[in-house]
Short mmCIF file of C-alpha atoms in Angstrom, two decimals:
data_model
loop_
_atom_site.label_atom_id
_atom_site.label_comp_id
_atom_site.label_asym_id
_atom_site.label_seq_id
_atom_site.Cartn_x
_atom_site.Cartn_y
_atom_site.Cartn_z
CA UNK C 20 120.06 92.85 116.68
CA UNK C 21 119.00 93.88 116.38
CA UNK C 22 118.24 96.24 116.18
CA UNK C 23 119.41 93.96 118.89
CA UNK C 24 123.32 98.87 114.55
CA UNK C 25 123.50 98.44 115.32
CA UNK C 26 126.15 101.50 113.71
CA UNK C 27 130.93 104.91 114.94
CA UNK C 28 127.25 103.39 113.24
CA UNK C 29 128.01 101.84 110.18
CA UNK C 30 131.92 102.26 110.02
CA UNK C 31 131.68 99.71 112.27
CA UNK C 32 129.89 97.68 110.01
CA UNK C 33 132.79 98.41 107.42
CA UNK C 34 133.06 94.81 106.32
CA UNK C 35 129.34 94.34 105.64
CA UNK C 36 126.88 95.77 102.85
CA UNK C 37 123.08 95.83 102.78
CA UNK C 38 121.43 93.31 101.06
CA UNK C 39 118.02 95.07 99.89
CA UNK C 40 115.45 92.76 98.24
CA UNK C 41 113.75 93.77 95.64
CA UNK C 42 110.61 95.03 96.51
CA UNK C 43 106.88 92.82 95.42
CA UNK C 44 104.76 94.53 93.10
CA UNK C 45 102.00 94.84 95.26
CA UNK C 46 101.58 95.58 99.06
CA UNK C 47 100.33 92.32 100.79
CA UNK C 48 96.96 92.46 101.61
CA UNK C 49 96.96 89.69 104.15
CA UNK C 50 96.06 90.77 107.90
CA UNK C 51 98.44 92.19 110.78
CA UNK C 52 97.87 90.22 113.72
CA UNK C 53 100.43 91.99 115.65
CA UNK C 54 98.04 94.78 115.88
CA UNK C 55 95.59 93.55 116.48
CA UNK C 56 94.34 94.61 120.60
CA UNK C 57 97.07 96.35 120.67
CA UNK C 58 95.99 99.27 122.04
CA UNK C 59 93.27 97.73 124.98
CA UNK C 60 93.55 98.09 128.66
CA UNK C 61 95.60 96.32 130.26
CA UNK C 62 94.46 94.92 133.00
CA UNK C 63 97.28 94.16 135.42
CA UNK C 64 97.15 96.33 138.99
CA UNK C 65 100.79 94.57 139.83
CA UNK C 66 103.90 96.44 139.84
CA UNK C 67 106.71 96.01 136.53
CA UNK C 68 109.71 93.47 137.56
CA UNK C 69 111.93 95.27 138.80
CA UNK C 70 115.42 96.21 136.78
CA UNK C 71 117.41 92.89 136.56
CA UNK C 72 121.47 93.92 137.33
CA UNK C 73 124.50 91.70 137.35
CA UNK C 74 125.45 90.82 140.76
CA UNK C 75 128.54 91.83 140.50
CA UNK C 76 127.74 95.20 139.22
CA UNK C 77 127.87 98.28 141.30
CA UNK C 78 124.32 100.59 141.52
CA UNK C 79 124.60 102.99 138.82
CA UNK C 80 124.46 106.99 139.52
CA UNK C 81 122.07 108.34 138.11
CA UNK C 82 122.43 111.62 136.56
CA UNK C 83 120.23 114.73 137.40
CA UNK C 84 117.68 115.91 134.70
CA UNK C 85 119.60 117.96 132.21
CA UNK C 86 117.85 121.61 131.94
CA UNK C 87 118.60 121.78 128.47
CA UNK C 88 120.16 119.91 125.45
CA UNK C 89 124.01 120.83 125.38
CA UNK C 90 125.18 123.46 122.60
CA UNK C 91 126.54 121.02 120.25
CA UNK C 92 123.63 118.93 119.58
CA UNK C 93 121.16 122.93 118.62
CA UNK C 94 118.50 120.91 116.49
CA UNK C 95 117.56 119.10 119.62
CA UNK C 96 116.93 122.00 121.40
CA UNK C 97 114.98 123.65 119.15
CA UNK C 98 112.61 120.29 118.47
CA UNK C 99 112.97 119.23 122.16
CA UNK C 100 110.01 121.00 124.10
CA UNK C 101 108.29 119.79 127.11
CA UNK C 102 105.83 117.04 126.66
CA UNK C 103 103.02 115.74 128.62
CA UNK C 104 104.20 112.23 129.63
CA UNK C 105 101.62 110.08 128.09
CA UNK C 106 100.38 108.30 130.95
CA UNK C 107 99.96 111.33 133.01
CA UNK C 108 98.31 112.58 130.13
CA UNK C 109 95.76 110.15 130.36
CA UNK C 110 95.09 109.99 133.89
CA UNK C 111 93.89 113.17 134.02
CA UNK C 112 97.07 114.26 136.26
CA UNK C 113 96.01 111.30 138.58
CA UNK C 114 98.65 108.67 140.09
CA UNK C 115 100.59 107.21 137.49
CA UNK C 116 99.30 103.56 138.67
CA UNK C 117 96.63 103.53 135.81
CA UNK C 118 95.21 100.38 133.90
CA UNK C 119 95.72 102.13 130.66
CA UNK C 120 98.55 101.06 128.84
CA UNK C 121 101.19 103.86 128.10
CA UNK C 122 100.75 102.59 124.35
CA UNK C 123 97.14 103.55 124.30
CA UNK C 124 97.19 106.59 126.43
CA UNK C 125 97.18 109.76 124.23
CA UNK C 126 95.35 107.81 120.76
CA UNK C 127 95.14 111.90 118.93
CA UNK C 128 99.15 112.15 118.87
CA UNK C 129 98.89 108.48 117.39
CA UNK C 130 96.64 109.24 114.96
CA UNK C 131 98.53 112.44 114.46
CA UNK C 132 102.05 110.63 113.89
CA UNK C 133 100.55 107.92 111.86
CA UNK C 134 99.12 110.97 109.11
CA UNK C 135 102.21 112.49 108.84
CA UNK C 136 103.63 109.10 108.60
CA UNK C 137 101.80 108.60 105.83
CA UNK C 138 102.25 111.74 103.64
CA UNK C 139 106.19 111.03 104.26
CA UNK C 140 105.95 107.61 102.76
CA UNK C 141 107.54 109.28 99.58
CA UNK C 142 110.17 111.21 101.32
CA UNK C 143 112.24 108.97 103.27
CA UNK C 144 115.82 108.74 102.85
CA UNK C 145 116.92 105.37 101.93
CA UNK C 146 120.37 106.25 100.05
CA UNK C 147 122.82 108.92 100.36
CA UNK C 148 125.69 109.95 98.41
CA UNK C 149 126.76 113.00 100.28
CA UNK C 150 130.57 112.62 98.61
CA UNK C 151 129.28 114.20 95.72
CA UNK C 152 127.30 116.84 97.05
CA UNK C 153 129.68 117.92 100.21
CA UNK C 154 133.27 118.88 99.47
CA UNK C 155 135.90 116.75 100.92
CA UNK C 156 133.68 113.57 101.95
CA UNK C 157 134.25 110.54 100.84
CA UNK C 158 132.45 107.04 101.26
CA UNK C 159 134.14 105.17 104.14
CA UNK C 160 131.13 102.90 104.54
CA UNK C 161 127.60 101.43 104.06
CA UNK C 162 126.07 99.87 106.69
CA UNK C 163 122.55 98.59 106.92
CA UNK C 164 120.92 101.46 108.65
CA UNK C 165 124.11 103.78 108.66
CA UNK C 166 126.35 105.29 106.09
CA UNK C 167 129.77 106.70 106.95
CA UNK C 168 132.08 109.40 105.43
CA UNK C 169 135.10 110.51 106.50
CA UNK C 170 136.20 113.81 106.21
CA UNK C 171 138.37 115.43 104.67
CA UNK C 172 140.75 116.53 107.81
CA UNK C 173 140.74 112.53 108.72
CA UNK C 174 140.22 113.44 112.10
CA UNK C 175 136.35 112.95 112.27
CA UNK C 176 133.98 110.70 110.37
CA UNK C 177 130.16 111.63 109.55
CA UNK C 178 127.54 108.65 110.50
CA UNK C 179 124.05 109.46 108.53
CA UNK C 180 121.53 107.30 109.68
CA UNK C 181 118.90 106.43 106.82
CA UNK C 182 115.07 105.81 107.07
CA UNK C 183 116.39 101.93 106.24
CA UNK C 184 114.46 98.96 108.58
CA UNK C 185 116.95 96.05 108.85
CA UNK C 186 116.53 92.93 110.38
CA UNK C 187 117.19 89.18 109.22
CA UNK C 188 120.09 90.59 107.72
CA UNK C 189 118.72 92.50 104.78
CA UNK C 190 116.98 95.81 104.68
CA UNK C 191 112.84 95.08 105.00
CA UNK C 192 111.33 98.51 104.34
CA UNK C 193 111.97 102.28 104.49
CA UNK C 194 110.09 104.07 107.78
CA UNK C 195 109.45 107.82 107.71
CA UNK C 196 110.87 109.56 110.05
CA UNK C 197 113.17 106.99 111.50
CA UNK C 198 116.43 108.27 111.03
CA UNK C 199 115.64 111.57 112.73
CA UNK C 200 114.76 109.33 115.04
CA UNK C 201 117.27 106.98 116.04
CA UNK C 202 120.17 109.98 115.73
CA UNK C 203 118.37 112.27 118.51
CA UNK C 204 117.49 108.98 120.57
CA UNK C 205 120.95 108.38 120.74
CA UNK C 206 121.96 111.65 121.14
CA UNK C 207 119.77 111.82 124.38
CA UNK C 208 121.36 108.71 125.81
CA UNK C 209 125.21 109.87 124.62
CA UNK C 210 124.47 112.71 126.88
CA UNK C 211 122.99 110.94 129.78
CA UNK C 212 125.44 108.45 130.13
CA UNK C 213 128.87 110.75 130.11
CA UNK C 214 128.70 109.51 133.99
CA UNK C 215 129.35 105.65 132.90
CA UNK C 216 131.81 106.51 129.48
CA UNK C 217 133.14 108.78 127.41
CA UNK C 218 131.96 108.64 123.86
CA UNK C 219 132.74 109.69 120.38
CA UNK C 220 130.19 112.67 119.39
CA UNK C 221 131.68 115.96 118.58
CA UNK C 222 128.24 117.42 117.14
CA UNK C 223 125.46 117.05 115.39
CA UNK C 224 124.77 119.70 112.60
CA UNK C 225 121.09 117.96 111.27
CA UNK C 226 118.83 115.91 112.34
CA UNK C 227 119.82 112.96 110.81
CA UNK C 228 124.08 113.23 111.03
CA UNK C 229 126.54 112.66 114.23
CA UNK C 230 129.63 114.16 113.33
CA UNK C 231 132.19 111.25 115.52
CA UNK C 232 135.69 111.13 116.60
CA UNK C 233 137.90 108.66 114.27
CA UNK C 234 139.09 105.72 116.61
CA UNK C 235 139.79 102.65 115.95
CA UNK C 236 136.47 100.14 116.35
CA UNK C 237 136.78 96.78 118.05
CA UNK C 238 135.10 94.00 115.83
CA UNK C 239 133.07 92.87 118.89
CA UNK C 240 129.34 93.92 119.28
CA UNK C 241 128.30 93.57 123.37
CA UNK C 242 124.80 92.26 123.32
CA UNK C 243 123.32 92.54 126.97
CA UNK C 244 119.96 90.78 127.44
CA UNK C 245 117.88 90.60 130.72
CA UNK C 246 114.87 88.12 129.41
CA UNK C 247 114.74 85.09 127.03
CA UNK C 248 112.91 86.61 124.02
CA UNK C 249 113.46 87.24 120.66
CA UNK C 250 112.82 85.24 117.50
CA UNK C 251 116.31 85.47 115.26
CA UNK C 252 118.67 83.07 115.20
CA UNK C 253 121.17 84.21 117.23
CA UNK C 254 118.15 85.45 119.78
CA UNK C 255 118.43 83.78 123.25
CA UNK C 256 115.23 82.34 123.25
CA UNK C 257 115.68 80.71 119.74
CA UNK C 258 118.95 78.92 120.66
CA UNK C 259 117.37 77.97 124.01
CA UNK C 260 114.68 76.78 122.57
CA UNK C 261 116.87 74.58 120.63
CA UNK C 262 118.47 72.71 123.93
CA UNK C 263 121.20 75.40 124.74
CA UNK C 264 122.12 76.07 127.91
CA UNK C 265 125.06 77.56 128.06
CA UNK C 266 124.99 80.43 125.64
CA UNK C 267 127.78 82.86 125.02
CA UNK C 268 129.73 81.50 128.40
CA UNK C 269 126.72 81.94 130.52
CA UNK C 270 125.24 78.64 131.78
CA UNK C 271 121.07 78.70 131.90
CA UNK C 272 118.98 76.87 133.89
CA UNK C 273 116.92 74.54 132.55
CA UNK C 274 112.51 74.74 132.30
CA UNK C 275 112.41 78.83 131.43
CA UNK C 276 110.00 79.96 129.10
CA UNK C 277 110.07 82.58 126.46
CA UNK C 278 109.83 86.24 128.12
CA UNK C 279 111.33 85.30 131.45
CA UNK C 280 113.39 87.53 133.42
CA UNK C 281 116.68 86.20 133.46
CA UNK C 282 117.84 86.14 137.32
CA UNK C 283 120.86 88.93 136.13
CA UNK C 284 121.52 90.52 133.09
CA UNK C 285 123.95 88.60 131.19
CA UNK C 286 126.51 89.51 128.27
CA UNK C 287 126.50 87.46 125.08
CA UNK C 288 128.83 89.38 122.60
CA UNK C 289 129.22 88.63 119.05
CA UNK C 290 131.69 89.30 116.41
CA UNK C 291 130.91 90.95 113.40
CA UNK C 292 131.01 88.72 110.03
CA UNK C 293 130.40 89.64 106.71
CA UNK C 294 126.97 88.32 106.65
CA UNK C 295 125.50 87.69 110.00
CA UNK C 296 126.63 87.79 113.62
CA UNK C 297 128.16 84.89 115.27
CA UNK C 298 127.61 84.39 119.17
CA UNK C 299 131.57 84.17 120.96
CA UNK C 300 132.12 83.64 124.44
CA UNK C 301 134.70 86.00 126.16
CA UNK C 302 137.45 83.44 126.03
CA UNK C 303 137.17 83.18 122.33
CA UNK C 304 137.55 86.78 121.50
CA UNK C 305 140.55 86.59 123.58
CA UNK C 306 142.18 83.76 122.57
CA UNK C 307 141.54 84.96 119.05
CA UNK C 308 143.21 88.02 119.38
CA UNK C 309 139.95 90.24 118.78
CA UNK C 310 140.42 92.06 122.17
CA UNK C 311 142.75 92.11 124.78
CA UNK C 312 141.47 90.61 128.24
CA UNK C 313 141.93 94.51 129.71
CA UNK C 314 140.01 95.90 126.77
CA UNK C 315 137.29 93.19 126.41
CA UNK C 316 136.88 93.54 130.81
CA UNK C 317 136.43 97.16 130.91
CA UNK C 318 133.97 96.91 127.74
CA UNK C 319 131.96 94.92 129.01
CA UNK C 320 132.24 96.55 132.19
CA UNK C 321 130.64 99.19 130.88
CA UNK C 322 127.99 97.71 128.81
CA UNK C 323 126.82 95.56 131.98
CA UNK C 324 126.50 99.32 133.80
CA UNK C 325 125.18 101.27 130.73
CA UNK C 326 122.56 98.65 130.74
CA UNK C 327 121.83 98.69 134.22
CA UNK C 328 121.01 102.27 134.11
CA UNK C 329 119.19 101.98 130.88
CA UNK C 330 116.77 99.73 132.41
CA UNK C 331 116.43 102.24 135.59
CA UNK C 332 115.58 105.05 133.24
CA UNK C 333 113.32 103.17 130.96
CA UNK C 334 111.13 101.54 133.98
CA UNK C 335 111.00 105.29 135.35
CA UNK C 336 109.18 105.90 132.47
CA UNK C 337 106.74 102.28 132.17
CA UNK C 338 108.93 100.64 129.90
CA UNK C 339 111.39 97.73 130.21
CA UNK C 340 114.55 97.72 128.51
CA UNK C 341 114.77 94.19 127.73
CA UNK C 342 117.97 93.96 125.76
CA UNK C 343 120.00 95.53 123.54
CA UNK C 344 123.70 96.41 121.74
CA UNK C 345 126.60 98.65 122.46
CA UNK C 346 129.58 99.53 120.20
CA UNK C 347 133.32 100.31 121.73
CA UNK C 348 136.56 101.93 120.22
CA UNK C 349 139.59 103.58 121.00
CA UNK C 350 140.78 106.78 120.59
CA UNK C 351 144.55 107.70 119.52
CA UNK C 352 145.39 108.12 123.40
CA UNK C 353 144.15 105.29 124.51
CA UNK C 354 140.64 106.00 125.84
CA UNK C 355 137.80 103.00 125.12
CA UNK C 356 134.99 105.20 123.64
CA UNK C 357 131.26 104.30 123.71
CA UNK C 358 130.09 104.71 119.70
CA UNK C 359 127.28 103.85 117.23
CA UNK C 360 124.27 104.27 119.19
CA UNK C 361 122.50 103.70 122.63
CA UNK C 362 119.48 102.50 123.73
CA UNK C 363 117.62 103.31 120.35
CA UNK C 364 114.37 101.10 119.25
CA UNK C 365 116.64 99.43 116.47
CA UNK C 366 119.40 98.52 118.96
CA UNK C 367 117.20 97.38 121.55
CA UNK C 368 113.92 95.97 122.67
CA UNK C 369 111.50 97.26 125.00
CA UNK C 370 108.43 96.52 126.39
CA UNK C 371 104.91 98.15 128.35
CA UNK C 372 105.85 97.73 131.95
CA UNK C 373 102.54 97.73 133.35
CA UNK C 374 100.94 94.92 130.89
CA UNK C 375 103.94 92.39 131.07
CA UNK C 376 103.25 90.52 134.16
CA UNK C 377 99.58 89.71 133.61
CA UNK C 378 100.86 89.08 129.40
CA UNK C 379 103.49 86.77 130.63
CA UNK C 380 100.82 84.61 132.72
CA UNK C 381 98.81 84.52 130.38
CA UNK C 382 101.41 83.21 127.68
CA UNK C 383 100.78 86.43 125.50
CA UNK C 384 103.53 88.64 123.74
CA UNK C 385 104.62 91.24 125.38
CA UNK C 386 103.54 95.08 124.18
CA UNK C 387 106.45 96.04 122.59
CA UNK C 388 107.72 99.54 121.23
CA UNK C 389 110.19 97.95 118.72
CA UNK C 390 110.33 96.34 115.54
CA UNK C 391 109.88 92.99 116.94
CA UNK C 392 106.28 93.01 115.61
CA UNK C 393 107.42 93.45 111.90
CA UNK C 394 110.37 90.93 111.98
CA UNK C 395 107.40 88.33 112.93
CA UNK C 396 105.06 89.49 110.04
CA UNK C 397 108.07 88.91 107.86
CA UNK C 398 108.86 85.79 109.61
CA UNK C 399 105.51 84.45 109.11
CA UNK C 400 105.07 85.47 105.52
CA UNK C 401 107.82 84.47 104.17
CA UNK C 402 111.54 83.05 104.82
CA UNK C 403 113.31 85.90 105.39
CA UNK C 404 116.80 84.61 105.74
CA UNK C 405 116.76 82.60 102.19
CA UNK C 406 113.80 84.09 100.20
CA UNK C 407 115.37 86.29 97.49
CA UNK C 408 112.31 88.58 97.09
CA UNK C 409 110.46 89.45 100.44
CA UNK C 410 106.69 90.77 100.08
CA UNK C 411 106.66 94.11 100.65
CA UNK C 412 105.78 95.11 104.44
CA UNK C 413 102.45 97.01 104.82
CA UNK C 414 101.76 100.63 104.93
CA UNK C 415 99.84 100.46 108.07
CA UNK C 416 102.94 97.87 109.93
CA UNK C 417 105.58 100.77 108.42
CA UNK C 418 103.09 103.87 109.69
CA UNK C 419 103.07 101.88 113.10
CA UNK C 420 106.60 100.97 113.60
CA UNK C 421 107.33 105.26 112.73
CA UNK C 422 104.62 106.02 115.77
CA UNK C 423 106.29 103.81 117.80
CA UNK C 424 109.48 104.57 117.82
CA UNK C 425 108.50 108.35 118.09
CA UNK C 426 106.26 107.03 120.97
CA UNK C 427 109.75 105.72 122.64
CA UNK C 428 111.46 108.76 122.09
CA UNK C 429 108.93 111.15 123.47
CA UNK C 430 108.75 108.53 126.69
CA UNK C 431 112.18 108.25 127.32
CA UNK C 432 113.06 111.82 127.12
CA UNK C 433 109.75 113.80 127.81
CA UNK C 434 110.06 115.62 125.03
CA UNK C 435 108.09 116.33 121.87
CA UNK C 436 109.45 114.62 118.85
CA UNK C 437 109.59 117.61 115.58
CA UNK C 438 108.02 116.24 112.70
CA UNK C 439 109.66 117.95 110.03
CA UNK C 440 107.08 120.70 108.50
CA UNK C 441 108.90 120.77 104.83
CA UNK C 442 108.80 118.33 102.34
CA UNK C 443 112.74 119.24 102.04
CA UNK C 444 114.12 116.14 100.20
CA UNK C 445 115.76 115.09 103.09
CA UNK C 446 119.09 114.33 101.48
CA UNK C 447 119.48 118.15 99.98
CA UNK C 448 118.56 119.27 103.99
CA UNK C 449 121.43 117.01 104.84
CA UNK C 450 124.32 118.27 102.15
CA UNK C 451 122.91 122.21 103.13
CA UNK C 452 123.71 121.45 106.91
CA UNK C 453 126.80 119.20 106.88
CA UNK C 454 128.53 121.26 104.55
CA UNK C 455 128.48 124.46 106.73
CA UNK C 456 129.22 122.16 109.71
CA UNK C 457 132.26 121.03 107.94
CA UNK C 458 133.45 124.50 106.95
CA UNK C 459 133.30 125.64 110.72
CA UNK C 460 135.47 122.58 112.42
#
């Protein structure tokens, strides 16, 4: 997934558990190509693609800046000051049609993120067991990234998301600072896309916690991709690589090659097994009585449009979105809500707008801000899928992978990421908060 968790959060992954391996002895000492050049200029004067939209899709609104973060979500707008975007940063001011790539453009907050990356390598929270610290909570769920009480009115369930890295199906790693993170990534995007859906957050009393409106979860993830990439199974360059061409219910042409726009976005949903996600077309989750054709239209009505947008907002900021995951439910009256998260580095995969095109013809990866870099060190270390003990990942892929996903956070939003200035076990910070949230609903 993931991350195109997915992931609302983990109550929707009710029927699965995380499958942790148990970690080497030693850190692996052998050498991380993926980072290698990483940070050069890029070279390519030519404009980003432009967004790829299904045809049938109308041209999203987009919404005017928000002055401030809204009332309910009051950690963001503490931690949420103006930020320099990068790439102004390091033009001097100049036009933002620069060689440098945003990745490399401000390297003294890098090195300043990876540092405090570093001293929180022993302070990340990879377990929780808030039911026996908060009155009234009880375990509803354990996802990979997400765990999920519900509370004790039964009205609202609590979705902590963890410092946990999953991919492959397993958990890989803990990465400081990425549950902050992911929660106020998402929170950004619930709020900027109230124009396309309605969704479930009633607040969020810490940094790490969405407190969420029970509703009932479909079991269908809607996975919208705009390029052939990715190297999981169920990615759509893997099966394509394999001879598929008609993935999901969308036919493919033949001779594409891996990174390729895809002439529209297209929707390839899966359902959620115990294990691992299986690829269904539309008419299968019909026929099998997972959705109903009006509930599995207007879903994926609405993924094809929060995607759209997505992808407008990202390349207005030098990124691609390139694919990613949404999560649907319904409320008691009826309404289909938008859940779990949106548009967050472990849900999706972006890239540097400015270095794909020249990348692409020359048959190199594309920069990318999300953990696609560490699934391939795993991948090419080891057999991630069947090996019962992974190596442990590096310190310096785990420091990365935290910069980066600050890095998209502070891009997407234009605002400055708060590295927390305590070393506050995170999970006593948590119980302090949630249980005077609780007490004031």
């Amino acid at each position: 997934r993931r991350s195109p968790p997915r992931r609302a959060g983990a109550a929707t992954r009710k029927a699965r558990e995380a499958h942790p391996p148990a970690a080497a002895k030693n850190r692996s000492s052998r050498p991380c190509p993926f980072l290698s050049g990483r940070f050069s200029v890029a070279m390519s004067p030519s404009a980003p693609p432009a967004p790829a939209r299904g045809a049938n899709l109308p041209k999203p609104i987009l919404c005017p800046p928000a002055s401030s973060t809204p009332a309910r979500f009051p950690h963001l707008s503490m931690s949420s000051s103006p930020r320099a975007p990068p790439l102004a940063a390091a033009a001097g001011g100049s036009s933002p049609a620069v060689a440098l790539s945003l990745l490399a453009a401000d390297p003294g907050h890098r090195e300043s993120v990876l540092l405090a990356a570093r001293a929180a390598m022993g302070n990340c929270l990879g377990e929780t067991r808030l039911d026996l610290a908060v009155p009234g909570l009880s375990l509803a769920a354990k996802g990979k990234v997400r765990d999920v009480y519900e509370s004790g009115d039964g009205e609202h369930l609590v979705l902590v998301t963890t410092d946990r890295q999953s991919a492959f199906d397993r958990v890989l790693a803990s990465i400081p600072f990425k549950g902050q993170v992911l929660n106020e990534t998402s929170l950004w995007w619930f709020n900027q896309t109230r124009h396309i859906t309605p969704n479930a957050v009633v607040s969020s009393p810490d940094k790490n916690v969405t407190i969420a409106k029970r509703c009932t979860v479909f079991p269908v993830e809607f996975v919208v991709r705009g390029f052939v990439t990715g190297s999981t199974d169920t990615s759509l360059w893997t099966v394509y690589n394999k001879g598929v061409r008609n993935y999901c219910g969308n036919a493919l042409p033949d001779g594409m090659v891996k990174n390729q726009k895809l002439s529209a976005n297209i929707l390839t949903p899966t359902t959620k097994a115990a294990d691992h996600d299986v690829p269904v077309t539309p008419d299968e989750i019909i026929e099998s009585g997972l959705m109903s054709k009006e509930d599995f239209d207007e879903a994926g009505s609405k993924a094809l449009s929060l995607f759209a947008y997505g992808q407008q907002v990202a390349l207005e900021n030098g990124l691609i979105l390139v694919d990613t995951k949404y999560e649907f439910g319904k409320t008691a009256d009826g309404t289909i809500v938008l859940i779990d998260e949106v548009h967050t580095p472990d849900s999706s995969r972006y890239w540097i707008a400015n270095s794909y095109e020249d990348r692409f013809k020359s048959g190199l990866e594309p920069e990318n801000v999300d953990k696609e870099f560490l699934r391939l060190w795993f991948k090419n270390n080891c057999n991630p899928y069947e090996d019962a003990v992974l190596p442990e990942a590096p310190e310096e892929l785990v420091c990365e992978l935290a910069w980066r996903y600050i890095f998209l956070f502070e891009t997407i939003t234009n605002t400055k990421f708060e590295i927390p200035e305590t070393q506050e076990p995170i999970h006593e910070r948590i119980s302090r908060n949630l249980a005077q949230a609780l007490r004031d609903i």
